[in-house]
Coordinates of C-alpha atoms and ligand atoms in Angstrom, one line a residue:
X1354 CA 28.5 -6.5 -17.9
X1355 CA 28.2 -4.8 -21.4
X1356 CA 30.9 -2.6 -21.2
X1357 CA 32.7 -5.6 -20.0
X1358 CA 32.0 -7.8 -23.3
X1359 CA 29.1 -9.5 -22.1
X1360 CA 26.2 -9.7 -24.5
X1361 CA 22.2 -9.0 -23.7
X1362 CA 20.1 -12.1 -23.5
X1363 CA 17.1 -9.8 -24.4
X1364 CA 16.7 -6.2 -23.9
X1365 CA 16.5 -4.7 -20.7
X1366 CA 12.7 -3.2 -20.1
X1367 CA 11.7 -0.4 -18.2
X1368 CA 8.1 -0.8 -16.1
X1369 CA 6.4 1.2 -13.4
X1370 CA 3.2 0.4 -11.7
X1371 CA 1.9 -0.2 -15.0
X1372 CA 4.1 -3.9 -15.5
X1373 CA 1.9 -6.5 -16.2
X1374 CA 1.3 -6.1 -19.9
X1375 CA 4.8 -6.4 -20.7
X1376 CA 6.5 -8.4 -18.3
X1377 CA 4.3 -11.5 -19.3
X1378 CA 5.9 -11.4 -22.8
X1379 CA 9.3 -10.3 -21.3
X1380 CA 9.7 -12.8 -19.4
X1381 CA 8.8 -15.5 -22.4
X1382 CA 11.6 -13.8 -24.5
X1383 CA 14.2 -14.7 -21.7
X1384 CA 12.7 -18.5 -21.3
X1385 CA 13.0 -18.9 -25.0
X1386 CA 16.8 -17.4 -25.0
X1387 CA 17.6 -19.6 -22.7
X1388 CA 16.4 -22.6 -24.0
X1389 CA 17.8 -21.7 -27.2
X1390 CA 21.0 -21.5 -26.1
X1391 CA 21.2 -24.5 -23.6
X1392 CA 19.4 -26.7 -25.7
X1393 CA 16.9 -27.5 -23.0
X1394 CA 14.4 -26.9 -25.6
X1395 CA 12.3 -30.1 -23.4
X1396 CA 12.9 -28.4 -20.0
X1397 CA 10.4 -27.5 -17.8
X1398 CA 10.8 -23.8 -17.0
X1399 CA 11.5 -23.3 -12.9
X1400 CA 9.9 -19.9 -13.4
X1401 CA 7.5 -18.9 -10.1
X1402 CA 4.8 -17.5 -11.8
X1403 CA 4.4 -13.8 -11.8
X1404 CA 1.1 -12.7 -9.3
X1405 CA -1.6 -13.3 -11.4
X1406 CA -0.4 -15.5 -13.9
X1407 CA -2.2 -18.8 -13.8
X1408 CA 0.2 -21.6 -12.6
X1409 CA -1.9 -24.1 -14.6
X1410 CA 0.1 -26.5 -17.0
X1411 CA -1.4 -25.8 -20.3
X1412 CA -4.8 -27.8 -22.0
X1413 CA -6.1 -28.4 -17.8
X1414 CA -9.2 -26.7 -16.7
X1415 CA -8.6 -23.9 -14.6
X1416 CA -10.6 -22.9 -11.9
X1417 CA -12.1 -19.6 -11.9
X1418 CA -9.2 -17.5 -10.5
X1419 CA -9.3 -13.5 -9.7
X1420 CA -6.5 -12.0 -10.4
X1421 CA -5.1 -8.2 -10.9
X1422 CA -5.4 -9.0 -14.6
X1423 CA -9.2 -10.3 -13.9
X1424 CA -10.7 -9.0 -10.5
X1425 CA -13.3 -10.5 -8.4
X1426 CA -16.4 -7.7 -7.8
X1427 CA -16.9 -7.4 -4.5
X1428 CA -19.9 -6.0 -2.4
X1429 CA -19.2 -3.6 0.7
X1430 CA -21.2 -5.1 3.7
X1431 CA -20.1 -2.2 6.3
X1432 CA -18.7 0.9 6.3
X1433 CA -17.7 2.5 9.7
X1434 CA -15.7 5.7 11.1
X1435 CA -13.6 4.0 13.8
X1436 CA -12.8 7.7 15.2
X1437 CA -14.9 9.3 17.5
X1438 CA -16.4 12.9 17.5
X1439 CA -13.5 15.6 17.5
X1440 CA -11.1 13.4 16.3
X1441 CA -8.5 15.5 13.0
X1442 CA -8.4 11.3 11.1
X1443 CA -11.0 9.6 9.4
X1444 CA -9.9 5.9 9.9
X1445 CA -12.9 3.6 7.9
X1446 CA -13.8 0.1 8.9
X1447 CA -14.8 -1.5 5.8
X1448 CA -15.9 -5.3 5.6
X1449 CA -16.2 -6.9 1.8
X1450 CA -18.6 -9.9 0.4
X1451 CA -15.8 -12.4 -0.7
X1452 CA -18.4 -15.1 -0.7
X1453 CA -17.8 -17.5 -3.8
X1454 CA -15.0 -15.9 -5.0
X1455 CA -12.3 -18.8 -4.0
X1456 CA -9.6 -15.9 -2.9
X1457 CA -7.8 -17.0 -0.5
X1458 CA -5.2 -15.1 2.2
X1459 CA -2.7 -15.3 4.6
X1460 CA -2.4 -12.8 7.7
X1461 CA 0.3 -10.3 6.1
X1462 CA -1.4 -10.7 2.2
X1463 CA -2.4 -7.3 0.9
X1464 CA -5.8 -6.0 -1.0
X1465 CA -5.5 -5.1 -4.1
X1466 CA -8.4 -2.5 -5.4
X1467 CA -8.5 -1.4 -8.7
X1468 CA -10.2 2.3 -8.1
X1469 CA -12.3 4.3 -10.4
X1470 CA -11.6 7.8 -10.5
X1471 CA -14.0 10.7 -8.4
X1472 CA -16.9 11.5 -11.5
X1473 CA -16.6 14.8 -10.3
X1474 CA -13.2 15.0 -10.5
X1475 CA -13.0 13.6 -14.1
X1476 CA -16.0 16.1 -15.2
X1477 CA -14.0 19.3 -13.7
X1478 CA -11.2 17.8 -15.7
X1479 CA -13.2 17.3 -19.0
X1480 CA -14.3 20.6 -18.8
X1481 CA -11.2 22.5 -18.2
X1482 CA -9.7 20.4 -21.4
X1483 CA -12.8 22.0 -23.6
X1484 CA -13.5 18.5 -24.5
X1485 CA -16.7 16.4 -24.2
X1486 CA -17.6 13.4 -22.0
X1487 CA -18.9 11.1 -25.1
X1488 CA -15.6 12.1 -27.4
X1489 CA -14.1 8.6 -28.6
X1490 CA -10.6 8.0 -27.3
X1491 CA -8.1 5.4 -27.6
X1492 CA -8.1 3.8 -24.4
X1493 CA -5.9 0.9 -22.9
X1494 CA -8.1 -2.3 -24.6
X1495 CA -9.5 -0.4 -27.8
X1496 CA -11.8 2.8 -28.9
X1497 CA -14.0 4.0 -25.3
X1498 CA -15.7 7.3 -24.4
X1499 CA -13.2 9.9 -22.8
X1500 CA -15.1 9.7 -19.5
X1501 CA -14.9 5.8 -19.5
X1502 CA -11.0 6.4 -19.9
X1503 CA -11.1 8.8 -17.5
X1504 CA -13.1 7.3 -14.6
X1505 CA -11.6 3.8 -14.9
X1506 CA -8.1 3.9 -17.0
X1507 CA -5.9 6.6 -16.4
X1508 CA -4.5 8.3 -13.3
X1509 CA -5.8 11.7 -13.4
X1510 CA -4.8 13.1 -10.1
X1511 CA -0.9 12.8 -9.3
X1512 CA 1.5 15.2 -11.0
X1513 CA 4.8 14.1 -12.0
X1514 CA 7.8 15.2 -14.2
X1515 CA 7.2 13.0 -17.1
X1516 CA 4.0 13.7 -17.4
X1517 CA 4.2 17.5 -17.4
X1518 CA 7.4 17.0 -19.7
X1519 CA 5.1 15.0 -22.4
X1520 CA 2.0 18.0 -21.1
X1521 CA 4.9 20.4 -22.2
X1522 CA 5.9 19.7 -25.5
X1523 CA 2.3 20.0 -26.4
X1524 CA 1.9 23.3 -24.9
X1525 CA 4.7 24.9 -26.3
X1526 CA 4.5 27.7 -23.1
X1527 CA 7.9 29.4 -22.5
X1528 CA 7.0 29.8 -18.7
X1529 CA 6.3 25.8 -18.7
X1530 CA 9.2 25.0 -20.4
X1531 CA 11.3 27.0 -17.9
X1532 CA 10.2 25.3 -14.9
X1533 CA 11.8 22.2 -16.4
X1534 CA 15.2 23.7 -16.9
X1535 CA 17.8 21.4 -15.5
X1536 CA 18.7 24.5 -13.2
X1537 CA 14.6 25.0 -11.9
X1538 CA 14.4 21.6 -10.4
X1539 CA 13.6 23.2 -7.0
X1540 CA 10.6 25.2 -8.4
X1541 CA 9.2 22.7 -10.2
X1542 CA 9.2 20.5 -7.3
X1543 CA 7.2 23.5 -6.1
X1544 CA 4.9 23.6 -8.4
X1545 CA 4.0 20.0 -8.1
X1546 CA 3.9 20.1 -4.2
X1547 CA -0.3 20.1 -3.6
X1548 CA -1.3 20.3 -7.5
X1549 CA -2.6 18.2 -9.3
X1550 CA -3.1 17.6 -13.2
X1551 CA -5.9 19.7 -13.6
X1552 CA -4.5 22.2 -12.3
X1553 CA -1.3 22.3 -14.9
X1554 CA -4.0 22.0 -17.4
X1555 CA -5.6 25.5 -15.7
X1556 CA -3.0 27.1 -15.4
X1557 CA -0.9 25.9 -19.0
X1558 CA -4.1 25.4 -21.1
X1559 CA -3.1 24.0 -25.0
X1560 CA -6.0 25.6 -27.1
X1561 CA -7.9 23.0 -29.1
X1562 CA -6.1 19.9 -27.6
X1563 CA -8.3 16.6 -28.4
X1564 CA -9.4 14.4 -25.6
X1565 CA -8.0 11.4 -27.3
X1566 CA -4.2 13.3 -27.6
X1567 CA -4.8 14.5 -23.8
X1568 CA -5.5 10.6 -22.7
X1569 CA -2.1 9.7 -24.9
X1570 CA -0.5 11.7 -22.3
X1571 CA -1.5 9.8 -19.5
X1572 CA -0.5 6.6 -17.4
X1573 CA -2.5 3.7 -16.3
X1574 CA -4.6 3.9 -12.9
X1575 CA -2.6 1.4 -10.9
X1576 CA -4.0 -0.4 -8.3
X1577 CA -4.1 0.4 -4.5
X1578 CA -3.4 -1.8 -1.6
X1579 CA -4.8 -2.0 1.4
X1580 CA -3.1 -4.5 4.5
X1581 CA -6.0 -7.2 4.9
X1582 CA -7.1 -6.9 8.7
X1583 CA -8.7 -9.8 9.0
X1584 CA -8.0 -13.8 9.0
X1585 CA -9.1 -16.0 6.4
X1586 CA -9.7 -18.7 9.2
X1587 CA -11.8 -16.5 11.2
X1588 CA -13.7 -14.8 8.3
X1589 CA -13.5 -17.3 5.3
X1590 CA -16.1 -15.1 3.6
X1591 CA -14.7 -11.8 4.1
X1592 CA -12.6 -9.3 4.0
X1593 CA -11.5 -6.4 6.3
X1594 CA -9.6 -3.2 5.5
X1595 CA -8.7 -0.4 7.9
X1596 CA -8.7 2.5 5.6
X1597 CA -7.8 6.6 6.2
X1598 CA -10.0 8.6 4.2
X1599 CA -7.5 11.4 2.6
X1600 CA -8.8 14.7 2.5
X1601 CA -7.5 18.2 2.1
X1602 CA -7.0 21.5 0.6
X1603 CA -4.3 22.7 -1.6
X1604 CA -4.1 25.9 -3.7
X1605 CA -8.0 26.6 -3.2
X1606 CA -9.2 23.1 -4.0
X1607 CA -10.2 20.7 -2.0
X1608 CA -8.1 17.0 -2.8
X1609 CA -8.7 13.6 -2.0
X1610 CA -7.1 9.8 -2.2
X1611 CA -8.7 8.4 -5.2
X1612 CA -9.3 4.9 -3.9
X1613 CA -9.7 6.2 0.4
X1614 CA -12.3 8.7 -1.2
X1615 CA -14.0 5.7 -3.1
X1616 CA -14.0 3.3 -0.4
X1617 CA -15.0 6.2 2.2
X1618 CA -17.8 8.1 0.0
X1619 CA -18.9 5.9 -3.0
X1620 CA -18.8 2.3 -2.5
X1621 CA -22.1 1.2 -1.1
X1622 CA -23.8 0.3 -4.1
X1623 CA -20.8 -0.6 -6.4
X1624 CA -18.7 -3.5 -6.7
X1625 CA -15.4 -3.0 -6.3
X1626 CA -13.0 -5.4 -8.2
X1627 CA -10.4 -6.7 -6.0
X1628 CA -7.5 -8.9 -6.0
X1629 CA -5.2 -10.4 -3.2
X1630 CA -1.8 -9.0 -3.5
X1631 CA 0.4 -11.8 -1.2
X1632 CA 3.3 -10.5 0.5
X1633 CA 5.5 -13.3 1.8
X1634 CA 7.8 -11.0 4.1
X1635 CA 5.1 -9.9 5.7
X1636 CA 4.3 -13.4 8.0
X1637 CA 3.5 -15.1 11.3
X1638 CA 6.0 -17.5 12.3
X1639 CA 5.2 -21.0 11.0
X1640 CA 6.0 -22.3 14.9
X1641 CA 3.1 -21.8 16.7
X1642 CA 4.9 -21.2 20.0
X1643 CA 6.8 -18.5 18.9
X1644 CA 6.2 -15.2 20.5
X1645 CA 5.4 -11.7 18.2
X1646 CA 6.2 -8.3 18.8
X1647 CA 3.9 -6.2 16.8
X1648 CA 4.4 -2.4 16.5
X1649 CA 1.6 -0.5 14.4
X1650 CA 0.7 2.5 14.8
X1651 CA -2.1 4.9 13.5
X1652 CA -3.2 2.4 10.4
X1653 CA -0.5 0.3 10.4
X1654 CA -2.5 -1.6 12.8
X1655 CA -4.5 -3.1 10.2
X1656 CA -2.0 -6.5 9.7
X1657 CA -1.8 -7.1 13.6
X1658 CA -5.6 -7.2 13.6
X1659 CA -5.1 -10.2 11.4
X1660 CA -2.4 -11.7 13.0
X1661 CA -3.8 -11.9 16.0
X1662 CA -7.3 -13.4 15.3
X1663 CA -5.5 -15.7 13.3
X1664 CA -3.6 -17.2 16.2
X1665 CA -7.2 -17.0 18.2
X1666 CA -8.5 -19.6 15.3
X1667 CA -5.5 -21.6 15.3
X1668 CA -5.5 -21.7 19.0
X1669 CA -1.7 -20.6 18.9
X1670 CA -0.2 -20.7 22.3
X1671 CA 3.0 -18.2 20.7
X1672 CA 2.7 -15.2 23.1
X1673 CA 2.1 -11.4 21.5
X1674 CA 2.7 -8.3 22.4
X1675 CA 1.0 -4.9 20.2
X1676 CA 2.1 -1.4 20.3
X1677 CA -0.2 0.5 19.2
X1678 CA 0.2 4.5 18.7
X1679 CA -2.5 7.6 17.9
X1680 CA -3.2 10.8 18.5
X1681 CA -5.9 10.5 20.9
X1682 CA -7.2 7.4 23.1
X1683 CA -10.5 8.3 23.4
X1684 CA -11.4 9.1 19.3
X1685 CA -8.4 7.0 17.5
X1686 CA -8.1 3.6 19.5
X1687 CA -8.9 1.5 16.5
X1688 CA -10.0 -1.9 17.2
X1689 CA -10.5 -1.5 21.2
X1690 CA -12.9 -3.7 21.8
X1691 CA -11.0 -6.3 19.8
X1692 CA -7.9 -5.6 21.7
X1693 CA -9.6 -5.4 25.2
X1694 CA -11.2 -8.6 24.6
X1695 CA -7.8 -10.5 23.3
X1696 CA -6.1 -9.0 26.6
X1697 CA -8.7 -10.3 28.6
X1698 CA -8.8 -14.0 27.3
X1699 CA -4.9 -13.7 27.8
X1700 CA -4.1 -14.2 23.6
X1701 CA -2.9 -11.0 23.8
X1702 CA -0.1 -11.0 26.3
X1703 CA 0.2 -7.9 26.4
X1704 CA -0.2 -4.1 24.6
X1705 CA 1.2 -0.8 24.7
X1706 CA -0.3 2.3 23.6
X1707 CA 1.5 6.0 22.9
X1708 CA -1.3 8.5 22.4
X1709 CA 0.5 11.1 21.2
X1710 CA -1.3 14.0 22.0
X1711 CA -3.4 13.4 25.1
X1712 CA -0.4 15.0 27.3
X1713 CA 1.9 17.8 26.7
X1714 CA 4.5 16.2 25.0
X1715 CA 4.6 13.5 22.5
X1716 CA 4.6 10.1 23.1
X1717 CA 5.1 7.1 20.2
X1718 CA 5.4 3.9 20.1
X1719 CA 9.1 4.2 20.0
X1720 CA 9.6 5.8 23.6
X1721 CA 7.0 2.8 24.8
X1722 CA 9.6 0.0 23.4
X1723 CA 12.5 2.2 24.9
X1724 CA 10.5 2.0 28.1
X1725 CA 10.5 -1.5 27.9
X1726 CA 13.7 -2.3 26.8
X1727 CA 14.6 -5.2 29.1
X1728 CA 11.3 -7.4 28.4
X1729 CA 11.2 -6.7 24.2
X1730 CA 14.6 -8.0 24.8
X1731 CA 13.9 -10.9 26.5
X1732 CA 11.2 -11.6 24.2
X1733 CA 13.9 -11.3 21.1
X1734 CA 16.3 -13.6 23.2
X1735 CA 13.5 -16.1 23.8
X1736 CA 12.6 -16.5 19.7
X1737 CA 10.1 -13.6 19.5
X1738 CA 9.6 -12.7 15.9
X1739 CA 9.2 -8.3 15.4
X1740 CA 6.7 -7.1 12.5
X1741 CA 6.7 -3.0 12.0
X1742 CA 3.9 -2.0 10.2
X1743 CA 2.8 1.7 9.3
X1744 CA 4.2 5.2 8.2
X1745 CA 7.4 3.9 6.6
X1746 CA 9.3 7.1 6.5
X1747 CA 9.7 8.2 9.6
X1748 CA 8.0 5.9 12.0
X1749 CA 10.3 2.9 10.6
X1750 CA 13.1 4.9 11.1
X1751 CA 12.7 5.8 14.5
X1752 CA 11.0 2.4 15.6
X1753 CA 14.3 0.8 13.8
X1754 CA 16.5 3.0 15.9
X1755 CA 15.2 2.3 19.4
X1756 CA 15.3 -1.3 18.9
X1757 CA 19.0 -0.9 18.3
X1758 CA 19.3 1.2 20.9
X1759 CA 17.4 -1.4 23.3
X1760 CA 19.7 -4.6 22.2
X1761 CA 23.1 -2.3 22.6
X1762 CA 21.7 -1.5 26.5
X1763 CA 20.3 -4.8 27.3
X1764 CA 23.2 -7.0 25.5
X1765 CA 26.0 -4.7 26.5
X1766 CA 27.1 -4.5 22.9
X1767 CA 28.2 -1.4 21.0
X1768 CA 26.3 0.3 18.6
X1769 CA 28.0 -1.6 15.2
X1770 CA 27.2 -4.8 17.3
X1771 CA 23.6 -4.1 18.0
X1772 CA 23.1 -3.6 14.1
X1773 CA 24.7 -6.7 13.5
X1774 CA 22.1 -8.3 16.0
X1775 CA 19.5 -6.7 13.7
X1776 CA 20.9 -7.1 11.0
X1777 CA 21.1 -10.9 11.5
X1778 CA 17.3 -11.0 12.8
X1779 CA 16.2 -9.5 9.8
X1780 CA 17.8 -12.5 7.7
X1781 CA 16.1 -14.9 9.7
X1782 CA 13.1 -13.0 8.9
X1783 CA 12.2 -12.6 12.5
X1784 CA 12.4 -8.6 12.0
X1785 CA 9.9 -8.0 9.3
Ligands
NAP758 P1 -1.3 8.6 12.2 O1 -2.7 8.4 12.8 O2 -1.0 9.9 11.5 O3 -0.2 8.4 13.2 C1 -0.3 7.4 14.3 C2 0.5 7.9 15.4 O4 1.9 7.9 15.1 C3 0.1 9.3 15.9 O5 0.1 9.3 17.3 C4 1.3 10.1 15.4 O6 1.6 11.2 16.2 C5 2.4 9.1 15.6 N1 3.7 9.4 14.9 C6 3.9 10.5 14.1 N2 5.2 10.5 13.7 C7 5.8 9.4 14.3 C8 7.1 8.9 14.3 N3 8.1 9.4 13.6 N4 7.3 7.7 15.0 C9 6.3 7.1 15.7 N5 5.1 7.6 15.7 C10 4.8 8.7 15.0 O7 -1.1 7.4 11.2 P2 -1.9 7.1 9.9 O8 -2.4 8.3 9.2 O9 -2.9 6.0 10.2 O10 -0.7 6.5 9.0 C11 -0.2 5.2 9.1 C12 0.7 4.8 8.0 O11 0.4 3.4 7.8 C13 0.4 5.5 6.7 O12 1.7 5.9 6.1 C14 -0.1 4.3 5.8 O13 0.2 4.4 4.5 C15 0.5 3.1 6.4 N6 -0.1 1.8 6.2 C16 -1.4 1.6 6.2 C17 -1.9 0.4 5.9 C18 -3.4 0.1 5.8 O14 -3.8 -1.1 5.6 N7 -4.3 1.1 5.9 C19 -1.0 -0.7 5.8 C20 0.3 -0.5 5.9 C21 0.8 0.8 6.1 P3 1.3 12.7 15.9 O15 0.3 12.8 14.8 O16 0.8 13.3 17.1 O17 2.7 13.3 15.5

């Protein structure tokens, strides 16, 4: 529009995870432009508010709200492995204490935890820099220790090409500064696969580097979120999260997930300060009566879990239908019980499981909805709504594909009209 002759109402800003300082103030700038030049100086602004800003008109007394920007702390009541004995995943159960916290949630909403970094993580990492816990550093709200900036501020785990371009330009290392040649962008993908920043600051150490100019370096801890697996209806005073502990072993050391490894090893006696992260493409259908397909496999289950206890509160008479996928039924069926007893009070209608590796070759959920081509369907034709929830790389992908191939077989359409049945489902938001 530039280039064109068009002129900038206010200059365009660049934000990652790391937004919501700036796009408060941003977003004033354009309101004010805009009044400006309509005149509409009396207005009211038809702005939705961004999450977390309050929606309150100005002067009234706003109830205590929790927000990204101010957290609610809340207790972990129960912490359980959902996989059985022999099982390669570590799927936690985790319930939190949302008692008197006035959050509230819709099946589909998302947690959001603010984590704190692994102390022992952030120690190996104060020690490799030379530097000392108690050194003063300029953190993100004013002058803190460097382990307080550490532990709670800054990501100190991932790897990523600006920050080892910023690392670089300190270090002044030839070898460094090779592996960010235009022509090395292979190797230093390479470099970065399974390493993390300590061990660029191993391997390229910058002799008498300050804490506080190493914490410059760094970006902000964002937040993590976690599908909410429970119903506010059902459990007004809690909340549940189905979470995979990370763990592994790269170049010698042993990694982990900063918040999994929190919830997983080191929440029972700390609060955790959460938010709700509200996702409205991710929701039942308003019509009671209208029938779901839910497909969830390994984790992914977590929103279904909700969804379905939900309609059990609401006394929903919509008919659903879970697949469910994992790598072994008798260590990785998460939620059985739950699912067992929905099946056999009739809410849920009905649920198919791929265990992937309890036979020879694989099953997922895919081949189970390929399977049942001619009832999903039906169930499409007849109003059902389809949520996909999970590994969003390749499980999507594939889940996505047989559906398209189940609606060209079952319709009689070719494959161009089959994606433009799809296509046309996802814009009544009844592929989600
Ligand atoms: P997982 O246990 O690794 O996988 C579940 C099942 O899916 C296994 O049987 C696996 O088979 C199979 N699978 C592998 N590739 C597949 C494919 N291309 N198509 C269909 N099935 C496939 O799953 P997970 O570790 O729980 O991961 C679930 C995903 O959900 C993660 O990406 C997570 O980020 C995401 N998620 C989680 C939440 C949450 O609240 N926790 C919310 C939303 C999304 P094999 O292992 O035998 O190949």
């Amino acid at each position: 529009f530039e280039k064109l002759g068009a002129n900038r109402v206010v200059d365009r800003v660049d934000l990652d995870v790391d937004f919501d300082d700036r796009v408060e103030s941003w977003i004033d700038d354009v309101i004010a432009k805009f009044k400006e030049a309509t005149g509409a100086g009396q207005a009211h602004a038809n702005v939705t508010p961004m999450p977390g800003a309050s929606a309150q008109p100005a002067g009234a007394q706003a109830p205590a709200s929790y927000s990204r920007k101010n957290p609610f702390a809340a207790e972990v009541l129960t912490n359980v492995v959902m996989n059985g004995r022999g099982s390669d995943k570590e799927v936690h159960h985790i319930e939190l204490d949302t008692e008197d916290s006035g959050l509230t949630w819709e099946p589909g909403d998302s947690l959001g935890i603010i984590p704190a970094n692994d102390p022992d993580v952030v120690a190996e990492l104060i020690g490799a820099l030379g530097a000392a816990a108690d050194d003063e550093v300029t953190g993100i709200d004013g002058e803190v220790s460097l382990e307080h900036a550490l532990t709670h501020q800054y990501e100190i785990t991932t790897l990523t090409r600006p920050f080892i371009e910023k690392y670089a330009e300190r270090a002044a290392n030839d070898e460094l500064n090779a592996l960010l040649a235009e022509d090395a962008r292979e190797q230093l993908a390479e470099y970065i696969d399974g390493r993390f920043i300590i061990d660029l600051v191993e391997d390229y150490p910058i002799e008498g580097m300050a804490g506080a100019d190493f914490v410059r370096l760094l970006r902000k801890l964002p937040p993590r979120l976690y599908s909410i697996a429970s119903s506010h209806a059902a459990n007004p005073d809690e909340i549940h999260l189905t979470v995979a502990a990370v763990r592994y072993e790269t170049h010698g050391r042993k990694r982990h997930g900063v918040a999994s490894a929190q919830l997983a090893d080191r929440s029972d006696d700390a609060n955790l300060p959460i938010y709700i992260d509200h996702n409205k493409n991710f929701k039942l259908p308003t019509d009671d009566a209208a029938p779901i397909i839910m497909i969830g496999p390994g984790t992914g289950i977590a929103p279904f879990r909700a969804f379905v206890e939900e309609r059990e509160e609401r006394g929903a008479e919509g008919k659903n239908w879970v697949f469910f996928g994992a790598q072994h039924f008798r260590t990785d069926f998460y939620y059985q019980t739950d699912w067992l007893r929905w099946r056999e009070e009739g809410l849920l209608t009905r649920m198919d499981v791929a265990f992937s590796r309890d036979q020879a070759d694989k099953i997922y959920v895919q081949d189970k909805i390929r399977e049942a081509g001619a009832e999903v369907y039906q169930w499409i034709e007849d109003g059902a709504t389809v949520y996909v929830c999970g590994d969003a790389n390749a499980m999507a992908a594939d889940v996505h594909d047989a559906l398209l191939d189940v609606i060209g077989e079952q319709a009689g359409i070719n494959a161009e009209d089959a994606a433009g049945y799809l296509k046309n489902l996802q814009k009544e938001k009844r592929y989600q």
